[in-house]
Amino acid sequence: MRRVFAGQRDDLVIDVMMPMLECSPVLRFTTLATFIFFLLLCFCPLCTRQNPSMNRTLTLAVVLPESNLRYAWSWPRVSPALRMAVEKAQSELQLLPGYHIKTVFANSELDGACSEYVAPLKAVDLKLYHNPDVLFGPGCVYPAASVARFAAHWRLPLITAGALAFGFKPDDDQYNTTVRTGPTANKLGEFVSHLHDHFNWSSRAALVYHDVKKDDRPHYFIIEGVFWALDKEFSNLTVRYQMYPEDDDVASVIQFIQSNGRVIYICGPLEMFHMIMLQAHKEKLTSGDYVFFYVDVFGDSLRSDGTRNAYKPWQSNQTHEEELKEAFKTVLVISYHEPQNPEYRTFQKNLIHRCKEEFNVELNYSLMNLIAGCFYDGVLLYAQALNETLQEGGSPKDGIRIVQKIQERSMQGITGTVSMDKSNDRNTDFDLWTMADHESGHFEVVGYYDGITKQINWTGTPILWLRGSPPSDSPLCVFDTDDPSCVKTPLSTFAMVALGSGLTLLMFGMASILIMRKLMLEKELASMLWRIRWEELQFGNSEKYHKCAGSRLTLSLRGSSYGSLMTAHGKYQIFANTGHFKGNVVAIKHVNKKRIELTRQVLFELKHEEVHVTAQTEHHGAPL
């Protein structure tokens, strides 16, 4: 066999062709085809080297819920967005030239709900049978966590606009290939931290959330971001939380609020929030001493439906609308910021149209469409990073390298400026709403948080605080009752001293009066004023003494010392020895005792003007 060099190819052709002419036609044809293929390999070695991406296939695997439109990342919502993003990347942006992009989908639902059991199995199937270059989804937290661990093991980029939980930490090797292009609870916590800085709330906060502990648990994972941000950013801030009771025990929620904070964050269905605010109004918690933040990230309470008008979250079909309207004067609503660029409005219109056309599903204009837009931007973000990797001689299978290129990257996307942080989480914008008109109850945006600059841009519409200023998050001596500086009584020190002095003087005066009365009584007892001298009694003719009109006295014998006395009722006569004392006829009774012991009790009784005996007669005294 001859060795072929670059300058000997003409001789090689002649040597090979000569035996072919002597063979049979069939053999001649087979040999000719083989020879032509050999020539193509020999003479066109640069055809594949000049454009390695020519006729290559890039596989995008998607793991999302297939039919449950309650999820903002359901397949009917996201599929049109992914298709539009691929079209723009290859046609308008000229990214990934020569690549054919194929999308394969797997359903992560089980009985209509996200399943952390089904999702990883479907991801394994996709890896086994399609060997994808990138994974999109899942959106639910638990399925996303399971699939993200597999993706990290496979060194496969996982891009999602869901999975908002705080626990996806980039420093954990389990999630080092996860890219979150949508809103996250971490960024919500950053916004809340800036609110506390702005209003000087650094002591206490209370969180109330709804949780079913199954499916995706969105309210729990949303409020989790608020908890961890406040706990991390403020070393002296006390954060308390409570799950809303399953038995709708609103009274226990109000008791928790009263005991733990003045700045309250509530995350749950609007009906639950209405119940809490109605009870708070009844308990006098809506007079301006509290502020209630309703965390409604998709702004459902601000959209119109059959029970309320747009931007009036206090409205409902209940009979307590006026009470709710009053209560909502202390409410601020937190939601995602809807992009205001015209490209997003066009995208949302096309998304709704394609969803109807491809899936026969009617979508509304709402903030839930923001998630589809974030998946759209995720495709463009990945395409840019992959394009740079290919230009540097890399491969679509170099997932770690591609993910690193996405870190701290910025681009102009369909949802505005897409800015990723070093953790591959998107910097998210938020809106703050308040009742701008207390008469109409209309809510407006008063502040817009820019996730890139980390600043709150106030719109100029004031927050109408009921007491003229934001409430204190830790009023004096309400929570820190052990603080020695707390005054245990509403009276001032001067008032306390004055009150004590007054009470002391009053007690001293009363004691003095009682002592004086006792001394006077003792003096009267000792003086024996009741004592009558025997010489003062007159016996015999009583005519000169009988002068008093209306006397009840009747003498049986004039001038006798023995007469009769009629009782006061005039019914009975009593015969006794009588005499005269100071013009009064008196009955005289002799006591057959040689000695009378004048004890204090006897003196006290003789001192009284009336001694209650059987006849209840007037007592004048006693001669001793």
XYZ file of C-alpha atoms in Angstrom:
624
model
C 0.000 0.000 0.000
C 1.419 3.343 -1.049
C 1.853 6.183 1.429
C 0.132 9.301 0.120
C 1.662 12.729 0.561
C 0.289 16.086 -0.382
C 2.189 16.252 -3.703
C 1.312 12.695 -4.849
C -2.518 12.851 -5.046
C -2.616 12.775 -8.901
C -0.594 9.535 -8.991
C -2.890 8.056 -6.334
C -5.933 8.716 -8.471
C -4.413 6.974 -11.520
C -3.254 3.961 -9.494
C -6.667 3.501 -7.882
C -8.710 4.038 -11.034
C -6.864 1.450 -13.168
C -8.094 -1.660 -11.274
C -11.637 -0.307 -11.261
C -11.873 -0.363 -15.059
C -11.151 -4.082 -15.123
C -13.889 -5.099 -12.609
C -17.546 -6.111 -13.174
C -20.176 -3.300 -13.507
C -21.661 -3.904 -10.024
C -18.310 -4.007 -8.355
C -17.236 -1.067 -10.451
C -20.220 1.031 -9.192
C -19.676 0.118 -5.537
C -16.027 0.861 -5.741
C -16.729 4.174 -7.441
C -19.124 5.287 -4.694
C -16.625 4.366 -2.025
C -13.925 6.216 -3.879
C -16.037 9.380 -4.212
C -16.787 9.330 -0.455
C -13.067 8.885 0.189
C -12.262 11.843 -2.026
C -14.747 14.002 -0.125
C -13.066 13.139 3.152
C -9.599 13.744 1.725
C -10.110 16.857 -0.339
C -12.753 18.655 1.815
C -11.435 18.286 5.356
C -12.059 21.961 6.023
C -15.777 21.860 5.193
C -16.757 20.858 8.712
C -13.984 22.766 10.430
C -14.900 26.102 8.905
C -18.411 26.081 10.501
C -18.669 23.495 13.267
C -22.223 24.586 14.072
C -23.499 23.775 10.616
C -26.579 21.539 10.813
C -26.161 21.081 14.586
C -29.155 20.574 16.892
C -29.565 22.406 20.178
C -32.069 20.687 22.445
C -34.093 22.692 24.958
C -35.851 20.467 27.505
C -38.841 21.900 29.355
C -40.340 20.505 32.584
C -43.524 22.376 33.529
C -47.161 21.745 34.521
C -49.102 20.895 31.406
C -52.633 22.092 32.089
C -53.080 23.853 35.438
C -53.357 27.534 34.496
C -53.307 28.521 38.166
C -49.533 28.355 37.836
C -47.979 31.383 36.147
C -45.415 28.980 34.614
C -47.876 26.459 33.177
C -47.026 25.107 29.719
C -49.841 26.905 27.830
C -48.591 30.222 29.242
C -44.868 29.636 28.697
C -44.761 27.678 25.426
C -45.666 30.632 23.159
C -43.083 32.763 24.962
C -40.325 30.192 24.377
C -41.221 29.955 20.680
C -41.175 33.733 20.263
C -37.820 33.948 22.038
C -36.237 31.291 19.782
C -37.543 33.078 16.712
C -36.048 36.379 17.832
C -32.714 34.839 18.859
C -32.140 33.199 15.469
C -33.728 35.682 13.088
C -33.419 39.159 14.515
C -30.418 38.759 16.844
C -28.559 36.274 14.620
C -27.552 34.169 17.601
C -26.472 30.526 17.224
C -26.186 30.521 13.412
C -26.415 27.084 11.822
C -28.104 25.561 14.839
C -31.467 23.928 14.709
C -33.224 24.455 18.070
C -35.467 21.639 19.155
C -37.814 21.846 22.144
C -38.903 18.763 24.064
C -41.516 18.968 26.808
C -42.331 16.815 29.847
C -45.265 17.269 32.199
C -44.421 17.745 35.888
C -48.019 17.410 37.101
C -49.598 14.661 39.118
C -53.364 14.865 39.531
C -53.342 18.448 38.296
C -50.727 19.719 40.749
C -46.949 20.118 40.786
C -45.219 16.923 41.862
C -41.734 16.719 43.313
C -41.922 12.992 42.585
C -42.870 13.206 38.894
C -40.674 16.158 37.902
C -37.245 14.590 38.591
C -38.301 11.341 36.895
C -39.312 13.259 33.784
C -36.038 15.157 33.882
C -34.119 11.859 33.975
C -36.136 10.596 30.999
C -35.330 13.754 29.039
C -31.648 13.394 29.839
C -31.624 9.726 28.894
C -33.558 9.929 25.637
C -32.819 13.449 24.378
C -29.563 14.517 26.077
C -30.626 18.187 26.234
C -28.246 21.126 26.323
C -30.351 23.192 28.725
C -33.348 22.706 31.014
C -36.195 25.225 31.381
C -38.320 24.855 34.495
C -39.703 23.634 36.775
C -41.504 26.601 38.306
C -42.842 25.075 41.513
C -40.353 25.151 44.374
C -40.138 21.505 45.433
C -39.969 20.030 41.902
C -37.440 22.708 40.931
C -35.231 21.820 43.894
C -35.265 18.127 42.962
C -34.524 18.721 39.287
C -31.892 21.361 40.056
C -29.866 18.800 42.008
C -29.837 16.491 38.989
C -28.933 19.396 36.716
C -25.979 20.306 38.915
C -24.799 16.697 38.775
C -25.134 16.686 34.979
C -23.472 20.139 34.719
C -26.564 21.216 32.836
C -27.867 24.821 32.975
C -31.335 25.027 34.536
C -33.173 28.250 33.740
C -36.486 29.078 35.386
C -38.681 32.093 36.065
C -40.223 30.319 39.061
C -38.620 28.571 42.045
C -38.785 31.790 44.063
C -37.851 30.276 47.445
C -35.067 31.686 49.570
C -33.312 28.320 49.859
C -31.736 28.196 46.374
C -28.289 29.278 47.502
C -25.615 29.496 44.801
C -22.814 28.637 47.201
C -24.450 25.249 47.607
C -23.136 22.786 44.999
C -26.651 21.367 44.698
C -27.820 24.474 42.805
C -24.666 25.809 41.142
C -26.159 25.548 37.634
C -29.537 27.123 38.510
C -30.409 30.469 36.912
C -33.526 32.322 38.071
C -34.656 34.945 35.560
C -37.929 35.713 37.342
C -38.836 37.381 40.654
C -37.589 35.722 43.823
C -38.405 35.931 47.515
C -34.828 37.074 48.152
C -35.378 40.259 46.161
C -38.733 40.878 47.843
C -36.882 40.737 51.154
C -34.400 43.326 49.890
C -37.255 45.680 49.045
C -38.838 45.235 52.478
C -35.468 45.947 54.116
C -35.272 49.245 52.228
C -38.789 50.107 53.414
C -37.713 49.575 57.018
C -34.660 51.747 56.486
C -36.742 54.501 54.932
C -39.389 54.555 57.685
C -36.900 53.906 60.510
C -38.442 50.605 61.568
C -35.659 48.678 63.242
C -37.229 47.034 66.287
C -40.147 44.734 65.504
C -42.248 43.209 62.723
C -44.957 40.546 62.630
C -45.772 38.196 59.742
C -49.034 36.342 59.067
C -49.273 33.919 56.146
C -51.580 31.320 54.661
C -50.230 27.820 54.174
C -51.703 24.477 53.165
C -48.396 22.536 53.403
C -48.946 20.829 50.071
C -48.610 21.657 46.393
C -46.421 24.741 45.827
C -47.067 26.672 49.123
C -46.625 30.072 47.397
C -47.598 32.278 50.351
C -45.192 30.511 52.673
C -42.198 30.849 50.345
C -43.016 34.494 49.561
C -43.183 35.547 53.214
C -40.071 33.464 53.925
C -38.030 35.958 51.925
C -39.329 38.815 54.084
C -38.488 36.944 57.272
C -34.913 36.073 56.335
C -34.150 39.526 54.951
C -35.316 41.328 58.094
C -33.614 38.800 60.335
C -30.354 39.164 58.410
C -30.258 42.914 57.774
C -31.354 44.143 61.212
C -29.484 42.633 64.123
C -31.785 44.148 66.757
C -35.063 43.607 64.937
C -37.440 41.012 66.371
C -39.496 39.164 63.754
C -42.449 37.046 64.807
C -44.612 34.962 62.476
C -47.809 32.940 62.632
C -49.655 30.781 60.153
C -53.280 31.685 59.590
C -55.396 29.090 61.447
C -57.202 26.505 59.365
C -60.351 27.057 61.429
C -60.411 30.793 60.553
C -59.808 31.816 64.169
C -59.315 35.491 63.334
C -59.386 36.515 67.001
C -56.170 34.591 67.660
C -54.522 36.361 64.713
C -55.484 39.771 66.106
C -54.161 38.771 69.528
C -50.872 37.714 67.906
C -50.640 41.049 66.072
C -51.321 43.077 69.217
C -48.678 41.163 71.150
C -45.892 41.201 68.569
C -45.776 44.232 66.334
C -47.051 47.426 64.805
C -45.631 46.788 61.305
C -47.535 43.792 59.959
C -46.962 41.758 56.761
C -49.808 39.515 55.599
C -49.607 37.090 52.678
C -52.576 34.980 51.671
C -55.848 34.983 49.724
C -57.753 38.253 49.589
C -60.725 36.748 51.444
C -58.451 35.904 54.370
C -57.007 39.413 54.371
C -60.510 40.912 54.392
C -61.408 38.850 57.478
C -58.267 39.971 59.311
C -58.757 43.649 58.481
C -62.436 43.579 59.433
C -61.584 42.118 62.836
C -58.679 44.551 63.231
C -61.097 47.420 62.598
C -63.472 46.092 65.270
C -60.567 45.861 67.726
C -59.554 49.508 67.044
C -56.291 48.551 65.329
C -56.930 50.720 62.258
C -56.693 54.180 63.809
C -53.112 54.803 62.681
C -51.042 52.978 65.291
C -50.545 49.994 62.960
C -49.579 49.616 59.312
C -50.599 46.512 57.354
C -48.628 45.398 54.276
C -50.578 43.064 52.030
C -48.045 41.064 49.985
C -49.927 40.429 46.735
C -47.097 39.909 44.256
C -49.304 39.364 41.181
C -51.600 42.241 42.140
C -54.769 40.148 41.919
C -56.484 42.315 44.549
C -55.945 45.397 42.376
C -57.599 43.952 39.268
C -61.314 44.140 38.640
C -63.515 41.079 38.801
C -67.118 40.280 39.618
C -66.839 41.489 43.217
C -64.761 44.669 42.976
C -63.561 47.455 40.736
C -59.972 47.900 39.645
C -57.622 49.415 42.239
C -60.145 48.972 45.052
C -58.973 45.875 46.945
C -61.315 46.598 49.873
C -64.440 45.936 47.830
C -66.310 42.646 48.101
C -69.810 41.240 48.051
C -69.987 41.378 51.830
C -72.111 43.781 53.833
C -69.061 45.248 55.586
C -67.593 47.243 52.710
C -67.660 50.553 54.573
C -65.806 49.045 57.519
C -63.270 47.490 55.138
C -62.841 50.788 53.338
C -62.009 52.469 56.652
C -59.670 49.636 57.626
C -57.818 49.741 54.289
C -56.708 53.301 54.980
C -53.903 51.679 56.975
C -53.046 49.145 54.226
C -50.128 49.216 51.775
C -50.016 46.658 48.947
C -46.759 45.180 47.587
C -46.728 43.772 44.046
C -44.304 43.052 41.212
C -43.604 46.017 38.964
C -45.190 45.653 35.540
C -42.788 46.599 32.715
C -43.758 49.858 31.048
C -41.767 49.497 27.824
C -43.807 49.192 24.590
C -42.044 45.932 23.692
C -43.586 44.219 26.698
C -47.071 45.423 25.814
C -46.638 44.015 22.308
C -45.284 40.766 23.718
C -48.227 40.399 26.120
C -50.681 40.949 23.274
C -48.940 38.334 21.110
C -48.741 35.932 24.058
C -52.480 36.091 24.643
C -53.156 35.630 20.926
C -50.827 32.638 20.523
C -52.099 30.995 23.680
C -55.601 31.157 22.280
C -54.457 29.910 18.894
C -52.199 27.066 20.045
C -53.930 25.904 23.237
C -57.408 27.417 23.014
C -56.818 29.094 26.373
C -58.016 32.610 27.208
C -55.452 34.658 29.146
C -56.076 37.993 30.839
C -53.867 41.015 30.943
C -52.261 40.507 34.335
C -48.931 40.349 36.126
C -48.956 36.556 35.728
C -47.856 37.170 32.140
C -44.653 38.658 33.564
C -43.430 35.119 34.305
C -43.804 34.104 30.653
C -41.855 37.226 29.734
C -39.102 36.205 32.148
C -38.874 32.781 30.468
C -38.620 34.634 27.141
C -35.704 36.681 28.480
C -34.176 33.501 29.899
C -33.913 32.032 26.396
C -32.190 35.160 25.085
C -29.858 35.271 28.079
C -28.838 31.660 27.540
C -28.423 32.179 23.798
C -26.072 35.106 24.347
C -23.935 33.211 26.876
C -23.830 30.116 24.659
C -22.939 32.181 21.603
C -19.958 33.683 23.428
C -18.894 30.243 24.616
C -18.975 28.861 21.058
C -17.005 31.809 19.750
C -14.354 31.048 22.362
C -14.171 27.467 21.131
C -16.397 26.000 23.794
C -19.234 23.512 23.530
C -22.967 23.600 24.320
C -22.228 20.848 26.822
C -19.976 23.118 28.862
C -22.818 24.046 31.201
C -20.705 25.398 34.071
C -18.944 27.800 31.749
C -22.207 29.031 30.274
C -23.733 29.585 33.696
C -20.704 31.559 34.821
C -21.097 33.851 31.812
C -24.659 34.619 32.918
C -23.533 35.772 36.374
C -23.783 39.568 36.821
C -24.795 39.907 33.187
C -27.170 42.593 31.921
C -29.150 42.883 28.718
C -32.241 44.627 27.409
C -35.035 42.093 27.411
C -38.722 42.048 26.678
C -39.461 42.751 30.380
C -37.033 45.662 30.558
C -33.444 45.553 31.722
C -32.480 42.030 32.736
C -29.781 42.302 35.416
C -28.421 39.181 37.076
C -26.524 39.220 40.363
C -23.551 37.074 41.312
C -25.945 34.377 42.537
C -27.603 34.183 39.105
C -30.811 35.664 40.518
C -32.483 38.474 38.631
C -32.717 41.876 40.300
C -36.453 42.426 40.600
C -38.566 45.589 40.665
C -41.571 46.079 42.970
C -44.442 48.534 43.397
C -45.883 49.946 46.617
C -49.591 50.882 46.553
C -51.694 52.934 48.962
C -55.180 54.434 49.166
C -54.449 57.798 47.554
C -58.009 59.100 47.985
C -59.841 58.275 51.187
C -63.161 59.368 49.726
C -63.165 57.114 46.673
C -60.920 54.418 48.166
C -58.802 54.343 45.004
C -55.318 52.803 45.297
C -52.305 54.181 43.434
C -48.591 53.456 43.198
C -46.681 55.669 45.621
C -43.271 54.034 45.293
C -41.381 51.971 42.728
C -38.399 49.913 43.873
C -35.615 49.622 41.304
C -33.921 46.272 41.886
C -30.802 47.311 39.983
C -30.069 50.584 41.790
C -31.540 49.319 45.101
C -33.503 52.529 45.529
C -37.161 53.392 46.077
C -38.372 55.978 43.587
C -41.315 57.855 45.089
C -43.947 58.993 42.622
C -44.981 62.120 44.511
C -48.338 60.727 45.617
C -48.232 60.949 49.424
C -49.059 58.156 51.818
C -51.991 59.464 53.849
C -50.955 58.343 57.313
C -53.938 58.633 59.651
C -51.807 60.194 62.398
C -49.797 62.349 60.028
C -46.662 60.190 60.119
C -45.668 56.521 59.936
C -46.472 54.574 63.100
C -43.667 53.575 65.429
C -42.729 49.916 65.185
C -42.020 49.781 68.926
C -44.043 52.295 70.976
C -42.671 53.144 74.405
C -43.374 50.463 77.006
C -45.782 48.492 74.776
C -43.476 45.530 74.166
C -40.376 46.245 76.323
C -42.244 46.385 79.622
C -39.112 45.304 81.531
C -37.256 48.428 80.474
C -36.485 50.408 83.662
C -37.108 53.642 81.773
C -40.742 52.651 81.264
C -43.193 54.498 83.486
C -45.557 51.938 84.970
C -48.332 54.494 85.455
C -49.715 57.194 83.186
C -49.222 59.791 86.020
C -46.100 61.934 86.038
C -43.633 61.980 88.909
C -44.923 65.342 90.143
C -48.512 64.069 90.048
C -47.503 60.957 91.946
C -45.765 63.053 94.666
C -48.722 65.425 94.912
C -51.186 62.547 95.137
C -49.115 60.815 97.804
C -48.793 64.008 99.833
C -52.528 64.670 99.585
C -53.398 61.186 100.727
C -50.977 61.500 103.640
C -52.503 64.811 104.758
C -56.000 63.422 104.414
C -55.165 60.403 106.519
C -53.466 62.606 109.127
C -56.492 64.927 109.277
C -58.941 62.070 109.659
C -56.825 60.531 112.399
C -56.653 63.869 114.218
C -60.456 64.284 114.103
C -61.017 60.793 115.433
C -58.526 61.347 118.242
C -60.142 64.671 119.177
C -63.596 63.118 119.234
C -62.340 60.315 121.433
C -60.707 62.744 123.836
C -63.868 64.857 124.056
C -65.952 61.755 124.664
C -63.649 60.642 127.454
C -63.814 64.107 128.952
C -67.614 64.075 128.899
C -67.730 60.650 130.456
C -65.369 61.722 133.187
C -67.354 64.896 133.949
C -70.581 62.864 134.524
C -72.895 65.593 133.199
C -75.808 63.268 133.673
C -75.411 63.340 137.464
C -78.307 65.065 139.287
C -77.961 66.336 142.796
C -80.763 65.179 145.101
C -81.328 68.766 146.232
C -82.291 69.723 142.683
C -85.408 67.523 142.814
C -88.673 69.171 143.993
C -91.446 67.275 145.775
C -94.954 68.382 146.882
C -97.240 70.948 145.062
C -96.489 70.955 141.388
C -98.771 73.781 140.322
C -95.972 76.225 139.795
C -94.252 73.745 137.552
C -97.266 72.707 135.543
C -96.935 75.267 132.785
C -95.937 73.403 129.678
C -98.672 73.072 127.027
C -99.202 69.740 125.356
C -97.816 67.799 128.350
C -98.644 64.150 128.404
C -98.689 64.195 132.224
C -101.918 63.551 134.181
C -101.794 63.857 138.007
C -104.155 61.624 139.890
C -103.949 63.753 143.038
C -102.937 67.434 142.960
C -99.909 68.026 145.099
C -99.312 64.341 145.660
C -95.906 62.816 145.194
C -97.469 59.724 143.804
C -99.122 60.142 140.449
C -99.734 58.491 137.131
C -97.812 58.893 133.870
C -99.408 58.301 130.472
C -97.250 56.825 127.839
C -96.429 58.671 124.630
C -99.076 56.736 122.779
C -101.723 57.755 125.312
C -102.982 54.235 125.848
C -101.446 53.116 129.127
C -100.930 54.627 132.581
C -97.970 53.826 134.771
C -98.053 54.756 138.479
C -94.684 55.789 140.022
C -93.127 58.229 142.493
C -92.819 61.587 140.846
C -91.014 64.834 141.403
C -89.998 67.971 139.554
C -86.665 68.681 137.886
C -86.153 71.968 136.085
C -89.894 72.310 135.404
C -90.355 68.720 134.255
C -92.293 66.056 136.104
C -90.018 63.105 136.423
C -90.518 59.580 137.648
C -88.201 58.526 140.368
C -87.117 54.962 140.752
C -85.163 53.734 143.650
C -82.422 51.177 142.971
C -81.944 48.773 145.815
C -78.144 48.651 145.704
C -75.613 49.781 148.228
C -72.901 50.336 145.609
C -72.951 51.031 141.867
C -69.851 50.275 139.848
C -69.515 53.075 137.291
C -67.667 51.266 134.541
C -66.855 52.935 131.229
C -69.692 51.042 129.566
C -72.199 52.323 132.181
C -70.890 55.870 131.874
C -71.149 55.603 128.070
C -74.806 54.523 128.282
C -75.709 57.237 130.798
C -74.104 59.811 128.523
C -76.620 59.223 125.727
C -79.711 61.379 125.757
C -81.991 58.428 125.012
C -81.746 55.040 126.641
C -83.879 52.439 124.945
C -85.886 50.744 127.668
C -89.306 49.118 127.563
C -91.310 52.358 127.723
C -88.759 54.391 125.740
C -89.101 57.435 128.059
C -86.835 60.428 128.163
C -83.867 60.069 130.469
C -82.666 63.097 132.391
C -80.067 61.679 134.746
C -79.486 59.860 137.957
C -78.756 61.135 141.498
C -76.063 59.307 143.335
